[in-house]
Short mmCIF file of C-alpha atoms in Angstrom, two decimals:
data_model
loop_
_atom_site.label_atom_id
_atom_site.label_comp_id
_atom_site.label_asym_id
_atom_site.label_seq_id
_atom_site.Cartn_x
_atom_site.Cartn_y
_atom_site.Cartn_z
CA MET A 1 0.00 0.00 0.00
CA ASN A 2 1.10 3.59 -0.61
CA SER A 3 2.54 4.60 2.78
CA GLU A 4 1.71 8.26 2.15
CA VAL A 5 -1.98 7.41 1.92
CA TRP A 6 -2.16 4.44 4.28
CA GLN A 7 -0.78 4.08 7.80
CA ARG A 8 0.02 0.61 9.04
CA ILE A 9 -1.73 -0.01 12.37
CA SER A 10 -0.84 -3.67 12.85
CA SER A 11 0.93 -6.50 11.04
CA ALA A 12 -0.03 -10.16 10.75
CA THR A 13 2.60 -12.81 11.30
CA THR A 14 1.84 -14.68 8.06
CA SER A 15 0.84 -13.61 4.56
CA CYS A 16 -2.26 -15.84 4.61
CA CYS A 17 -3.87 -13.73 7.35
CA SER A 18 -6.46 -11.07 6.51
CA THR A 19 -5.60 -7.51 5.51
CA VAL A 20 -8.04 -4.77 6.57
CA LEU A 21 -8.25 -1.36 4.91
CA ILE A 22 -10.27 0.92 7.19
CA PHE A 23 -11.68 4.39 6.50
CA PRO A 24 -12.16 6.95 9.32
CA PRO A 25 -15.16 9.06 10.38
CA THR A 26 -15.85 12.59 9.15
CA GLY A 27 -12.87 14.89 9.66
CA ALA A 28 -10.66 12.15 11.10
CA GLY A 29 -7.66 10.15 9.89
CA ALA A 30 -5.78 6.93 10.55
CA PRO A 31 -4.89 7.86 14.18
CA ALA A 32 -8.57 7.22 14.99
CA PHE A 33 -7.75 3.52 14.77
CA GLN A 34 -4.68 3.24 16.99
CA SER A 35 -6.68 1.03 19.35
CA MET A 36 -6.69 -1.60 16.60
CA SER A 37 -3.04 -2.31 17.35
CA VAL A 38 -4.40 -4.99 19.71
CA VAL A 39 -4.81 -7.29 16.68
CA GLU A 40 -1.03 -7.22 16.07
CA GLY A 41 0.04 -10.63 14.83
CA ASP A 42 -3.48 -11.65 13.78
CA ILE A 43 -4.48 -9.10 11.13
CA THR A 44 -2.68 -6.53 9.01
CA VAL A 45 -4.54 -3.24 9.35
CA TRP A 46 -4.02 -0.16 7.19
CA GLY A 47 -5.76 3.07 8.20
CA TYR A 48 -6.67 5.59 5.49
CA CYS A 49 -4.93 8.98 5.78
CA PRO A 50 -7.01 11.55 3.85
CA PRO A 51 -5.24 14.64 2.50
CA GLY A 52 -5.74 17.92 4.33
CA ARG A 53 -5.30 16.52 7.85
CA GLY A 54 -2.75 14.86 10.10
CA ARG A 55 0.58 14.23 8.41
CA ARG A 56 -0.98 15.36 5.09
CA LEU A 57 -2.25 18.66 6.52
CA LEU A 58 -0.70 20.85 3.82
CA GLU A 59 -2.32 18.93 0.94
CA PRO A 60 -5.70 20.04 -0.44
CA GLY A 61 -8.59 17.90 0.71
CA ILE A 62 -10.73 15.66 -1.50
CA ARG A 63 -14.19 17.10 -2.17
CA SER A 64 -15.58 14.95 -5.00
CA MET A 65 -16.22 11.24 -5.24
CA GLU A 66 -14.56 11.06 -8.65
CA GLU A 67 -11.32 12.34 -7.14
CA PHE A 68 -11.62 9.94 -4.19
CA VAL A 69 -12.04 6.96 -6.53
CA SER A 70 -9.09 8.02 -8.68
CA LYS A 71 -6.77 8.50 -5.73
CA PHE A 72 -7.92 5.31 -4.03
CA ARG A 73 -7.12 3.31 -7.15
CA SER A 74 -3.64 4.81 -7.40
CA SER A 75 -2.89 4.10 -3.73
CA PHE A 76 -4.00 0.46 -3.75
CA ASP A 77 -1.68 -2.54 -4.04
CA ILE A 78 -2.81 -6.14 -4.42
CA VAL A 79 -2.50 -7.94 -1.08
CA THR A 80 -1.92 -11.60 -0.31
CA GLY A 81 -4.56 -13.35 1.75
CA PRO A 82 -8.17 -12.23 2.33
CA LEU A 83 -8.94 -8.53 1.88
CA ILE A 84 -11.49 -6.80 4.12
CA LEU A 85 -12.72 -3.23 3.65
CA ALA A 86 -14.10 -1.41 6.68
CA GLY A 87 -15.20 2.04 7.76
CA VAL A 88 -16.61 3.91 10.73
CA SER A 89 -19.47 6.41 10.32
CA PHE A 90 -18.84 8.32 7.04
CA GLY A 91 -15.93 5.94 6.47
CA ALA A 92 -18.41 3.07 6.01
CA MET A 93 -19.73 4.72 2.86
CA LEU A 94 -16.17 5.26 1.58
CA ALA A 95 -15.49 1.58 2.20
CA PHE A 96 -18.58 0.71 0.16
CA VAL A 97 -17.41 2.92 -2.72
CA ALA A 98 -13.95 1.33 -2.54
CA ALA A 99 -15.56 -2.13 -2.59
CA HIS A 100 -17.43 -1.22 -5.79
CA VAL A 101 -14.19 0.03 -7.35
CA LEU A 102 -12.27 -3.15 -6.56
CA GLU A 103 -15.19 -5.33 -7.64
CA ASP A 104 -15.33 -3.51 -10.99
CA ASP A 105 -11.56 -3.98 -11.33
CA GLY A 106 -11.87 -7.72 -10.75
CA ILE A 107 -10.14 -7.67 -7.37
CA SER A 108 -11.54 -10.04 -4.76
CA VAL A 109 -12.83 -8.58 -1.49
CA THR A 110 -13.74 -11.03 1.26
CA ARG A 111 -16.01 -8.77 3.30
CA LEU A 112 -17.18 -5.20 3.89
CA VAL A 113 -17.53 -4.13 7.53
CA ALA A 114 -19.71 -1.07 8.18
CA LEU A 115 -19.41 0.29 11.72
CA CYS A 116 -22.12 2.75 12.84
CA GLY A 117 -22.43 4.26 9.39
CA GLN A 118 -25.29 5.38 7.20
CA SER A 119 -26.04 3.08 4.28
CA PRO A 120 -25.17 4.13 0.70
CA LYS A 121 -28.84 4.80 -0.16
CA SER A 122 -28.98 7.41 2.60
CA TYR A 123 -26.58 9.58 0.58
CA ARG A 124 -28.73 11.33 -2.01
CA GLY A 125 -26.39 13.89 -3.54
CA GLU A 126 -28.38 16.77 -2.10
CA ARG A 127 -26.54 20.05 -2.51
CA GLU A 128 -26.12 22.15 0.61
CA GLU A 129 -24.28 25.42 0.98
CA TRP A 130 -21.49 24.06 3.14
CA ASN A 131 -18.84 26.50 4.32
CA MET A 132 -16.49 26.76 7.29
CA GLU A 133 -19.09 28.30 9.59
CA ARG A 134 -21.74 25.70 8.75
CA ALA A 135 -19.19 22.92 9.16
CA ARG A 136 -18.31 24.25 12.61
CA LYS A 137 -21.99 24.41 13.56
CA HIS A 138 -22.42 20.84 12.27
CA MET A 139 -19.63 19.70 14.58
CA CYS A 140 -21.19 21.53 17.54
CA ASN A 141 -24.61 19.99 16.87
CA TYR A 142 -23.17 16.49 16.77
CA GLY A 143 -21.49 17.13 20.12
CA LEU A 144 -18.62 14.73 19.38
CA THR A 145 -15.89 17.40 19.37
CA PRO A 146 -15.27 19.21 22.68
CA LYS A 147 -16.07 22.93 22.55
CA SER A 148 -12.63 23.71 23.98
CA ILE A 149 -11.07 22.20 20.86
CA LEU A 150 -13.35 24.09 18.47
CA ASP A 151 -12.54 27.33 20.28
CA SER A 152 -8.78 26.90 19.91
CA ASP A 153 -6.78 29.04 17.47
CA GLU A 154 -5.79 26.01 15.39
CA SER A 155 -9.27 24.50 15.14
CA ASP A 156 -10.05 25.77 11.62
CA ASP A 157 -7.08 24.07 9.96
CA LEU A 158 -6.92 21.00 12.19
CA PHE A 159 -10.59 20.14 12.62
CA VAL A 160 -13.13 22.30 10.81
CA ARG A 161 -11.58 22.29 7.33
CA PRO A 162 -11.18 18.47 7.25
CA THR A 163 -14.81 18.18 8.31
CA LEU A 164 -15.85 20.57 5.55
CA ASP A 165 -13.89 18.49 3.03
CA ASP A 166 -15.80 15.35 4.06
CA LEU A 167 -19.19 17.09 4.07
CA LEU A 168 -18.59 18.26 0.51
CA LEU A 169 -17.31 14.79 -0.46
CA ALA A 170 -20.43 13.21 1.02
CA GLN A 171 -22.82 15.48 -0.87
CA SER A 172 -21.08 14.61 -4.15
CA TYR A 173 -22.29 11.00 -3.79
CA CYS A 174 -25.74 9.71 -4.65
CA GLY A 175 -26.38 6.11 -3.67
CA ASN A 176 -30.02 5.83 -4.73
CA GLN A 177 -29.31 3.98 -7.98
CA ILE A 178 -26.12 2.17 -6.94
CA LYS A 179 -26.32 -1.57 -7.45
CA PRO A 180 -25.63 -3.89 -4.50
CA ILE A 181 -22.12 -5.26 -4.17
CA ARG A 182 -21.50 -8.98 -4.55
CA ILE A 183 -19.51 -8.96 -1.31
CA PRO A 184 -20.71 -10.13 2.13
CA ILE A 185 -21.42 -7.30 4.56
CA THR A 186 -21.05 -7.19 8.33
CA CYS A 187 -22.99 -4.30 9.87
CA VAL A 188 -21.97 -3.20 13.36
CA SER A 189 -24.83 -1.19 14.88
CA ALA A 190 -24.77 0.50 18.30
CA ILE A 191 -28.21 0.27 19.89
CA ASP A 192 -27.51 3.55 21.73
CA ASP A 193 -26.22 5.43 18.67
CA GLU A 194 -27.81 8.90 18.69
CA ILE A 195 -26.50 9.87 15.24
CA VAL A 196 -27.13 6.90 12.93
CA SER A 197 -30.69 5.60 13.09
CA PHE A 198 -31.48 2.00 13.91
CA GLY A 199 -33.11 1.60 10.48
CA GLU A 200 -29.77 1.90 8.73
CA LYS A 201 -28.98 -1.72 9.59
CA ILE A 202 -31.89 -2.76 7.32
CA ARG A 203 -30.62 -0.58 4.47
CA TRP A 204 -27.15 -2.10 4.77
CA ARG A 205 -28.78 -5.49 4.18
CA GLU A 206 -30.01 -4.13 0.85
CA ALA A 207 -26.49 -3.04 -0.12
CA THR A 208 -25.30 -6.58 -0.83
CA SER A 209 -26.51 -9.52 -2.89
CA GLU A 210 -24.42 -11.85 -0.72
CA SER A 211 -24.59 -12.81 2.95
CA TYR A 212 -25.29 -10.24 5.66
CA ARG A 213 -24.30 -10.33 9.31
CA LEU A 214 -25.53 -7.93 12.01
CA ILE A 215 -23.58 -7.29 15.20
CA GLU A 216 -25.32 -5.15 17.80
CA VAL A 217 -23.21 -3.41 20.42
CA THR A 218 -23.42 -0.62 22.98
CA GLY A 219 -21.14 2.37 23.31
CA GLY A 220 -22.72 4.99 21.08
CA HIS A 221 -21.65 6.23 17.68
CA TYR A 222 -17.97 5.59 18.33
CA ALA A 223 -18.48 2.23 20.02
CA HIS A 224 -15.41 0.89 18.22
CA GLU A 225 -13.19 2.97 20.51
CA GLY A 226 -14.02 0.57 23.32
CA PHE A 227 -13.26 -2.58 21.33
CA GLY A 228 -10.50 -4.88 22.51
CA ARG A 229 -8.80 -7.71 20.65
CA LYS A 230 -11.76 -10.08 21.13
CA GLU A 231 -14.29 -7.61 19.71
CA TRP A 232 -12.18 -6.68 16.68
CA LEU A 233 -11.47 -10.31 15.80
CA ASN A 234 -15.20 -11.08 16.07
CA VAL A 235 -16.04 -8.17 13.73
CA PHE A 236 -13.58 -9.34 11.09
CA SER A 237 -14.24 -13.08 11.40
#
């Protein structure tokens, strides 16, 4: 994998073990998945590092799905062993798009894992007048970013602009007419998630023509942050 785009979180001991490519929530990057280092030795995990944040802070962000697809293709290397695509929140939709890309390119994907994310059909390409101020308000309304962080001098570049990039990227995608993938899906749904509705688990079932597995957990929208080795291995099994 392109090490500028992907950050290695863990490494499997043998090449026949699974490789996971995981996409982060809105405004976040690969550091959101440092807790996945607990699967060291069992699974190779690569976290996606979007431009415009983290170690790629000085690069312009991606704001259209066409650009995301192009850059994903150029960053991807064929892996040995089973390949799993995963994503948290907004990252679940990016994982679905990536699964479609690889499927169209004839590359085998073992499973898609959607963690507390809206289904593809919930993205309708509706144009909204997103700007920095509206992105900041969006973050405040969600309540997932402490106000002290949003009030800091560096918040625009470090937090608000990456969120704006992802909001614009999301509105460039319309999943209404997207065909289901021929890849099994595991949907991880938090029963106490106040952001993603419970009905999304039904819509994820419609996103695949193959098998579907539902895992219900507690812990809210970012329930994955509380996962240990046992929980992660169960999700990817």
